[in-house]
Amino acid sequence: DTATTEIYTPSLHDALPILQRTGFPTRDKGRDPYQAFETSWFIGAGHAIRREVYETVGLYGNFHPYGSEEFDLSLRILDAGYRIEYFPSVCVRHRPSPKGRVKDPTYLRALRLKHRVKAAVLNLPWLSVASFLFVRSALMLVESRGNPLAVLQAWFAIVRELPTWIGERNPIRRSTFRQLRKLHGPAYF
C-alpha cells in the first residue's frame, strides 16, 4: 500500500515529459528543467545516493510519518562536501498510493511546517531557523486561506519537541550555508 516509483531513461523518440514544478529541485524559476545542474536538494520520489555518502553523513533522520527528510539529508550531504546533481535525462513516474498518504489536510500542513522547521533547527543557523518558522507559517496561513489551525498545531508540536531537536543540532558550516544560497537553495524558508 505504498507509492510505486518507476524510473526509465527516455529515448530520443519519447516526447519530453511534463515536469511537475514541485518536483523541480531549485528555487531559481528561470532554470531550464531540461538541462543538468548542481542543486542543493533532491526530491525523494526519484534519487540515487552512493553508499559512501550514507556511510559519511548517516541515514535519513526521523521525520515520521511525512516530510522534509530529503531536505535534512541534503543539507548534511552538502556539508560533508558532496554535490547534488539534477539530471533531466532520468525521469520518474510517481504514482502516489491513496492509501499511503496522510489524508487530513490540516494535519498534513501541520506536519510539513513542523518538519521543515525541524530540518532547519537541526542544520541551519538560528537566523534561518527563525526565518523558516515565520515565513513558512505565513505561507501556511495563505495556503489554508487564513485558517490558523495547522499553524497552531505545528507550533505546539515545535515547542514540545524543540528541546530534543536542539540536543541533536549540528549546524552546517558557514561555507556550506553560502553554497546553499549560491545554489538558490532554501536557506531562509
PDB file of C-alpha atoms in Angstrom:
ATOM      1  CA  ASP A   1       0.000   0.000   0.000  1.00  0.00           C
ATOM      2  CA  THR A   2       2.848   2.420  -0.653  1.00  0.00           C
ATOM      3  CA  ALA A   3       3.526   4.579  -3.679  1.00  0.00           C
ATOM      4  CA  THR A   4       5.134   2.930  -6.655  1.00  0.00           C
ATOM      5  CA  THR A   5       8.023   4.581  -8.438  1.00  0.00           C
ATOM      6  CA  GLU A   6       9.184   3.659 -11.892  1.00  0.00           C
ATOM      7  CA  ILE A   7      12.447   5.010 -13.317  1.00  0.00           C
ATOM      8  CA  TYR A   8      13.199   4.987 -17.003  1.00  0.00           C
ATOM      9  CA  THR A   9      15.547   6.752 -19.385  1.00  0.00           C
ATOM     10  CA  PRO A  10      13.653   8.279 -22.298  1.00  0.00           C
ATOM     11  CA  SER A  11      14.832   7.618 -25.821  1.00  0.00           C
ATOM     12  CA  LEU A  12      15.162  10.287 -28.474  1.00  0.00           C
ATOM     13  CA  HIS A  13      11.751   9.242 -29.761  1.00  0.00           C
ATOM     14  CA  ASP A  14       9.979   9.927 -26.473  1.00  0.00           C
ATOM     15  CA  ALA A  15       8.210  13.210 -26.000  1.00  0.00           C
ATOM     16  CA  LEU A  16       9.645  15.374 -23.237  1.00  0.00           C
ATOM     17  CA  PRO A  17       7.801  14.630 -20.014  1.00  0.00           C
ATOM     18  CA  ILE A  18       5.697  17.257 -18.317  1.00  0.00           C
ATOM     19  CA  LEU A  19       7.593  18.429 -15.285  1.00  0.00           C
ATOM     20  CA  GLN A  20       5.768  18.862 -12.020  1.00  0.00           C
ATOM     21  CA  ARG A  21       7.187  22.127 -10.649  1.00  0.00           C
ATOM     22  CA  THR A  22       7.005  20.901  -7.044  1.00  0.00           C
ATOM     23  CA  GLY A  23       9.336  18.118  -8.165  1.00  0.00           C
ATOM     24  CA  PHE A  24      11.952  20.506  -9.570  1.00  0.00           C
ATOM     25  CA  PRO A  25      14.794  20.916  -7.044  1.00  0.00           C
ATOM     26  CA  THR A  26      15.605  24.597  -7.349  1.00  0.00           C
ATOM     27  CA  ARG A  27      14.042  27.893  -6.402  1.00  0.00           C
ATOM     28  CA  ASP A  28      15.567  29.512  -9.493  1.00  0.00           C
ATOM     29  CA  LYS A  29      12.419  29.826 -11.608  1.00  0.00           C
ATOM     30  CA  GLY A  30      14.456  30.778 -14.687  1.00  0.00           C
ATOM     31  CA  ARG A  31      16.328  27.468 -14.658  1.00  0.00           C
ATOM     32  CA  ASP A  32      15.840  25.232 -17.689  1.00  0.00           C
ATOM     33  CA  PRO A  33      14.321  21.960 -16.405  1.00  0.00           C
ATOM     34  CA  TYR A  34      15.781  20.062 -19.365  1.00  0.00           C
ATOM     35  CA  GLN A  35      19.418  20.909 -18.543  1.00  0.00           C
ATOM     36  CA  ALA A  36      21.520  19.210 -15.855  1.00  0.00           C
ATOM     37  CA  PHE A  37      22.727  21.370 -12.969  1.00  0.00           C
ATOM     38  CA  GLU A  38      24.084  21.297  -9.438  1.00  0.00           C
ATOM     39  CA  THR A  39      21.394  21.857  -6.819  1.00  0.00           C
ATOM     40  CA  SER A  40      21.032  21.962  -3.068  1.00  0.00           C
ATOM     41  CA  TRP A  41      18.355  19.327  -2.532  1.00  0.00           C
ATOM     42  CA  PHE A  42      16.724  16.325  -4.149  1.00  0.00           C
ATOM     43  CA  ILE A  43      13.210  15.029  -4.479  1.00  0.00           C
ATOM     44  CA  GLY A  44      12.533  11.844  -2.544  1.00  0.00           C
ATOM     45  CA  ALA A  45      10.462  10.156  -5.242  1.00  0.00           C
ATOM     46  CA  GLY A  46      13.448   9.780  -7.539  1.00  0.00           C
ATOM     47  CA  HIS A  47      17.040   9.840  -6.406  1.00  0.00           C
ATOM     48  CA  ALA A  48      20.158   7.722  -6.160  1.00  0.00           C
ATOM     49  CA  ILE A  49      22.729   8.113  -3.406  1.00  0.00           C
ATOM     50  CA  ARG A  50      26.053   6.323  -3.179  1.00  0.00           C
ATOM     51  CA  ARG A  51      26.571   4.081  -0.183  1.00  0.00           C
ATOM     52  CA  GLU A  52      29.722   6.045   0.675  1.00  0.00           C
ATOM     53  CA  VAL A  53      27.575   9.148   1.214  1.00  0.00           C
ATOM     54  CA  TYR A  54      25.291   7.342   3.669  1.00  0.00           C
ATOM     55  CA  GLU A  55      28.349   5.965   5.464  1.00  0.00           C
ATOM     56  CA  THR A  56      29.692   9.518   5.806  1.00  0.00           C
ATOM     57  CA  VAL A  57      26.571  11.551   6.675  1.00  0.00           C
ATOM     58  CA  GLY A  58      24.236   8.917   8.079  1.00  0.00           C
ATOM     59  CA  LEU A  59      20.803   7.770   7.012  1.00  0.00           C
ATOM     60  CA  TYR A  60      17.547   9.664   6.773  1.00  0.00           C
ATOM     61  CA  GLY A  61      16.516  11.357  10.004  1.00  0.00           C
ATOM     62  CA  ASN A  62      13.258  10.601  11.803  1.00  0.00           C
ATOM     63  CA  PHE A  63      10.615  12.728  10.104  1.00  0.00           C
ATOM     64  CA  HIS A  64       7.836  10.173  10.531  1.00  0.00           C
ATOM     65  CA  PRO A  65       5.290   9.959   9.037  1.00  0.00           C
ATOM     66  CA  TYR A  66       5.944  12.530   6.317  1.00  0.00           C
ATOM     67  CA  GLY A  67       8.054  15.339   5.018  1.00  0.00           C
ATOM     68  CA  SER A  68      11.407  17.155   4.925  1.00  0.00           C
ATOM     69  CA  GLU A  69      13.645  14.125   5.407  1.00  0.00           C
ATOM     70  CA  GLU A  70      15.192  14.824   1.989  1.00  0.00           C
ATOM     71  CA  PHE A  71      15.881  18.450   2.938  1.00  0.00           C
ATOM     72  CA  ASP A  72      17.605  17.342   6.160  1.00  0.00           C
ATOM     73  CA  LEU A  73      19.718  14.735   4.355  1.00  0.00           C
ATOM     74  CA  SER A  74      20.541  17.168   1.535  1.00  0.00           C
ATOM     75  CA  LEU A  75      21.970  19.688   3.993  1.00  0.00           C
ATOM     76  CA  ARG A  76      24.131  17.024   5.623  1.00  0.00           C
ATOM     77  CA  ILE A  77      25.305  15.825   2.192  1.00  0.00           C
ATOM     78  CA  LEU A  78      26.328  19.334   1.151  1.00  0.00           C
ATOM     79  CA  ASP A  79      28.042  19.971   4.473  1.00  0.00           C
ATOM     80  CA  ALA A  80      30.129  16.804   4.021  1.00  0.00           C
ATOM     81  CA  GLY A  81      31.457  18.230   0.740  1.00  0.00           C
ATOM     82  CA  TYR A  82      29.387  16.203  -1.706  1.00  0.00           C
ATOM     83  CA  ARG A  83      27.471  17.629  -4.661  1.00  0.00           C
ATOM     84  CA  ILE A  84      23.821  17.057  -5.511  1.00  0.00           C
ATOM     85  CA  GLU A  85      23.141  16.893  -9.231  1.00  0.00           C
ATOM     86  CA  TYR A  86      19.864  17.153 -11.123  1.00  0.00           C
ATOM     87  CA  PHE A  87      19.736  15.046 -14.300  1.00  0.00           C
ATOM     88  CA  PRO A  88      16.738  15.624 -16.579  1.00  0.00           C
ATOM     89  CA  SER A  89      17.605  12.567 -18.665  1.00  0.00           C
ATOM     90  CA  VAL A  90      16.329  10.348 -15.852  1.00  0.00           C
ATOM     91  CA  CYS A  91      12.585  10.632 -15.496  1.00  0.00           C
ATOM     92  CA  VAL A  92      10.483   9.347 -12.646  1.00  0.00           C
ATOM     93  CA  ARG A  93       6.841   8.469 -12.994  1.00  0.00           C
ATOM     94  CA  HIS A  94       5.469   8.556  -9.497  1.00  0.00           C
ATOM     95  CA  ARG A  95       2.001   7.212  -8.903  1.00  0.00           C
ATOM     96  CA  PRO A  96       1.072   8.034  -5.320  1.00  0.00           C
ATOM     97  CA  SER A  97      -0.981   5.486  -3.483  1.00  0.00           C
ATOM     98  CA  PRO A  98      -4.153   6.936  -1.996  1.00  0.00           C
ATOM     99  CA  LYS A  99      -3.657   4.558   0.955  1.00  0.00           C
ATOM    100  CA  GLY A 100      -0.069   5.627   1.591  1.00  0.00           C
ATOM    101  CA  ARG A 101      -0.541   9.296   2.500  1.00  0.00           C
ATOM    102  CA  VAL A 102      -1.902  11.382   5.324  1.00  0.00           C
ATOM    103  CA  LYS A 103      -5.490  12.237   4.429  1.00  0.00           C
ATOM    104  CA  ASP A 104      -6.318  15.086   6.817  1.00  0.00           C
ATOM    105  CA  PRO A 105      -5.158  18.274   5.042  1.00  0.00           C
ATOM    106  CA  THR A 106      -4.819  20.256   8.285  1.00  0.00           C
ATOM    107  CA  TYR A 107      -2.667  17.553   9.875  1.00  0.00           C
ATOM    108  CA  LEU A 108      -0.594  17.260   6.669  1.00  0.00           C
ATOM    109  CA  ARG A 109       0.032  21.023   6.609  1.00  0.00           C
ATOM    110  CA  ALA A 110       0.997  20.960  10.300  1.00  0.00           C
ATOM    111  CA  LEU A 111       3.431  18.099   9.636  1.00  0.00           C
ATOM    112  CA  ARG A 112       5.005  19.910   6.680  1.00  0.00           C
ATOM    113  CA  LEU A 113       5.535  23.067   8.721  1.00  0.00           C
ATOM    114  CA  LYS A 114       6.813  21.224  11.803  1.00  0.00           C
ATOM    115  CA  HIS A 115       9.225  19.055   9.826  1.00  0.00           C
ATOM    116  CA  ARG A 116      10.538  21.929   7.715  1.00  0.00           C
ATOM    117  CA  VAL A 117      11.316  23.850  10.903  1.00  0.00           C
ATOM    118  CA  LYS A 118      12.836  20.699  12.442  1.00  0.00           C
ATOM    119  CA  ALA A 119      15.215  20.324   9.472  1.00  0.00           C
ATOM    120  CA  ALA A 120      16.149  23.996   9.865  1.00  0.00           C
ATOM    121  CA  VAL A 121      16.750  23.630  13.630  1.00  0.00           C
ATOM    122  CA  LEU A 122      18.939  20.568  13.086  1.00  0.00           C
ATOM    123  CA  ASN A 123      21.054  22.058  10.310  1.00  0.00           C
ATOM    124  CA  LEU A 124      20.825  25.821   9.780  1.00  0.00           C
ATOM    125  CA  PRO A 125      21.989  28.960  11.608  1.00  0.00           C
ATOM    126  CA  TRP A 126      19.493  30.323  14.156  1.00  0.00           C
ATOM    127  CA  LEU A 127      18.596  33.313  11.953  1.00  0.00           C
ATOM    128  CA  SER A 128      17.484  30.891   9.246  1.00  0.00           C
ATOM    129  CA  VAL A 129      15.508  28.880  11.790  1.00  0.00           C
ATOM    130  CA  ALA A 130      13.578  31.999  12.827  1.00  0.00           C
ATOM    131  CA  SER A 131      13.009  32.886   9.178  1.00  0.00           C
ATOM    132  CA  PHE A 132      11.772  29.353   8.407  1.00  0.00           C
ATOM    133  CA  LEU A 133       9.347  29.461  11.304  1.00  0.00           C
ATOM    134  CA  PHE A 134       7.785  32.800  10.439  1.00  0.00           C
ATOM    135  CA  VAL A 135       7.870  32.705   6.628  1.00  0.00           C
ATOM    136  CA  ARG A 136       6.647  29.107   6.435  1.00  0.00           C
ATOM    137  CA  SER A 137       3.909  29.878   8.977  1.00  0.00           C
ATOM    138  CA  ALA A 138       2.752  32.841   6.875  1.00  0.00           C
ATOM    139  CA  LEU A 139       2.811  30.733   3.704  1.00  0.00           C
ATOM    140  CA  MET A 140       0.821  28.037   5.505  1.00  0.00           C
ATOM    141  CA  LEU A 141      -1.806  30.608   6.513  1.00  0.00           C
ATOM    142  CA  VAL A 142      -2.110  31.722   2.894  1.00  0.00           C
ATOM    143  CA  GLU A 143      -2.314  28.113   1.692  1.00  0.00           C
ATOM    144  CA  SER A 144      -5.068  27.336   4.210  1.00  0.00           C
ATOM    145  CA  ARG A 145      -6.983  30.528   3.329  1.00  0.00           C
ATOM    146  CA  GLY A 146      -6.382  32.115   6.718  1.00  0.00           C
ATOM    147  CA  ASN A 147      -7.296  29.085   8.826  1.00  0.00           C
ATOM    148  CA  PRO A 148      -4.680  29.082  11.639  1.00  0.00           C
ATOM    149  CA  LEU A 149      -5.359  25.520  12.841  1.00  0.00           C
ATOM    150  CA  ALA A 150      -2.443  23.849  11.001  1.00  0.00           C
ATOM    151  CA  VAL A 151      -0.031  26.583  12.067  1.00  0.00           C
ATOM    152  CA  LEU A 152      -1.137  26.315  15.699  1.00  0.00           C
ATOM    153  CA  GLN A 153      -0.845  22.513  15.657  1.00  0.00           C
ATOM    154  CA  ALA A 154       2.657  22.800  14.183  1.00  0.00           C
ATOM    155  CA  TRP A 155       3.759  25.463  16.683  1.00  0.00           C
ATOM    156  CA  PHE A 156       2.560  23.386  19.653  1.00  0.00           C
ATOM    157  CA  ALA A 157       4.476  20.370  18.320  1.00  0.00           C
ATOM    158  CA  ILE A 158       7.563  22.517  17.681  1.00  0.00           C
ATOM    159  CA  VAL A 159       7.530  23.929  21.230  1.00  0.00           C
ATOM    160  CA  ARG A 160       7.094  20.418  22.666  1.00  0.00           C
ATOM    161  CA  GLU A 161       9.885  18.842  20.559  1.00  0.00           C
ATOM    162  CA  LEU A 162      12.340  21.753  20.312  1.00  0.00           C
ATOM    163  CA  PRO A 163      14.482  20.709  23.330  1.00  0.00           C
ATOM    164  CA  THR A 164      15.104  17.322  21.697  1.00  0.00           C
ATOM    165  CA  TRP A 165      15.965  18.907  18.349  1.00  0.00           C
ATOM    166  CA  ILE A 166      18.380  21.335  19.987  1.00  0.00           C
ATOM    167  CA  GLY A 167      20.165  18.347  21.547  1.00  0.00           C
ATOM    168  CA  GLU A 168      20.532  16.805  18.065  1.00  0.00           C
ATOM    169  CA  ARG A 169      21.544  20.091  16.414  1.00  0.00           C
ATOM    170  CA  ASN A 170      24.614  20.040  14.150  1.00  0.00           C
ATOM    171  CA  PRO A 171      24.524  23.225  12.063  1.00  0.00           C
ATOM    172  CA  ILE A 172      26.178  23.323   8.673  1.00  0.00           C
ATOM    173  CA  ARG A 173      29.391  25.280   8.203  1.00  0.00           C
ATOM    174  CA  ARG A 174      29.305  28.890   7.042  1.00  0.00           C
ATOM    175  CA  SER A 175      30.828  27.867   3.705  1.00  0.00           C
ATOM    176  CA  THR A 176      28.028  25.337   3.184  1.00  0.00           C
ATOM    177  CA  PHE A 177      25.426  27.992   4.004  1.00  0.00           C
ATOM    178  CA  ARG A 178      26.992  30.296   1.377  1.00  0.00           C
ATOM    179  CA  GLN A 179      26.911  27.408  -1.104  1.00  0.00           C
ATOM    180  CA  LEU A 180      23.239  26.777  -0.263  1.00  0.00           C
ATOM    181  CA  ARG A 181      22.432  30.407  -1.060  1.00  0.00           C
ATOM    182  CA  LYS A 182      24.516  30.353  -4.246  1.00  0.00           C
ATOM    183  CA  LEU A 183      22.614  27.273  -5.449  1.00  0.00           C
ATOM    184  CA  HIS A 184      19.284  29.041  -4.797  1.00  0.00           C
ATOM    185  CA  GLY A 185      18.543  26.592  -2.019  1.00  0.00           C
ATOM    186  CA  PRO A 186      16.112  27.036   0.864  1.00  0.00           C
ATOM    187  CA  ALA A 187      18.440  28.967   3.155  1.00  0.00           C
ATOM    188  CA  TYR A 188      15.775  31.150   4.760  1.00  0.00           C
ATOM    189  CA  PHE A 189      12.443  29.384   4.111  1.00  0.00           C
TER     190      PHE A 189
END
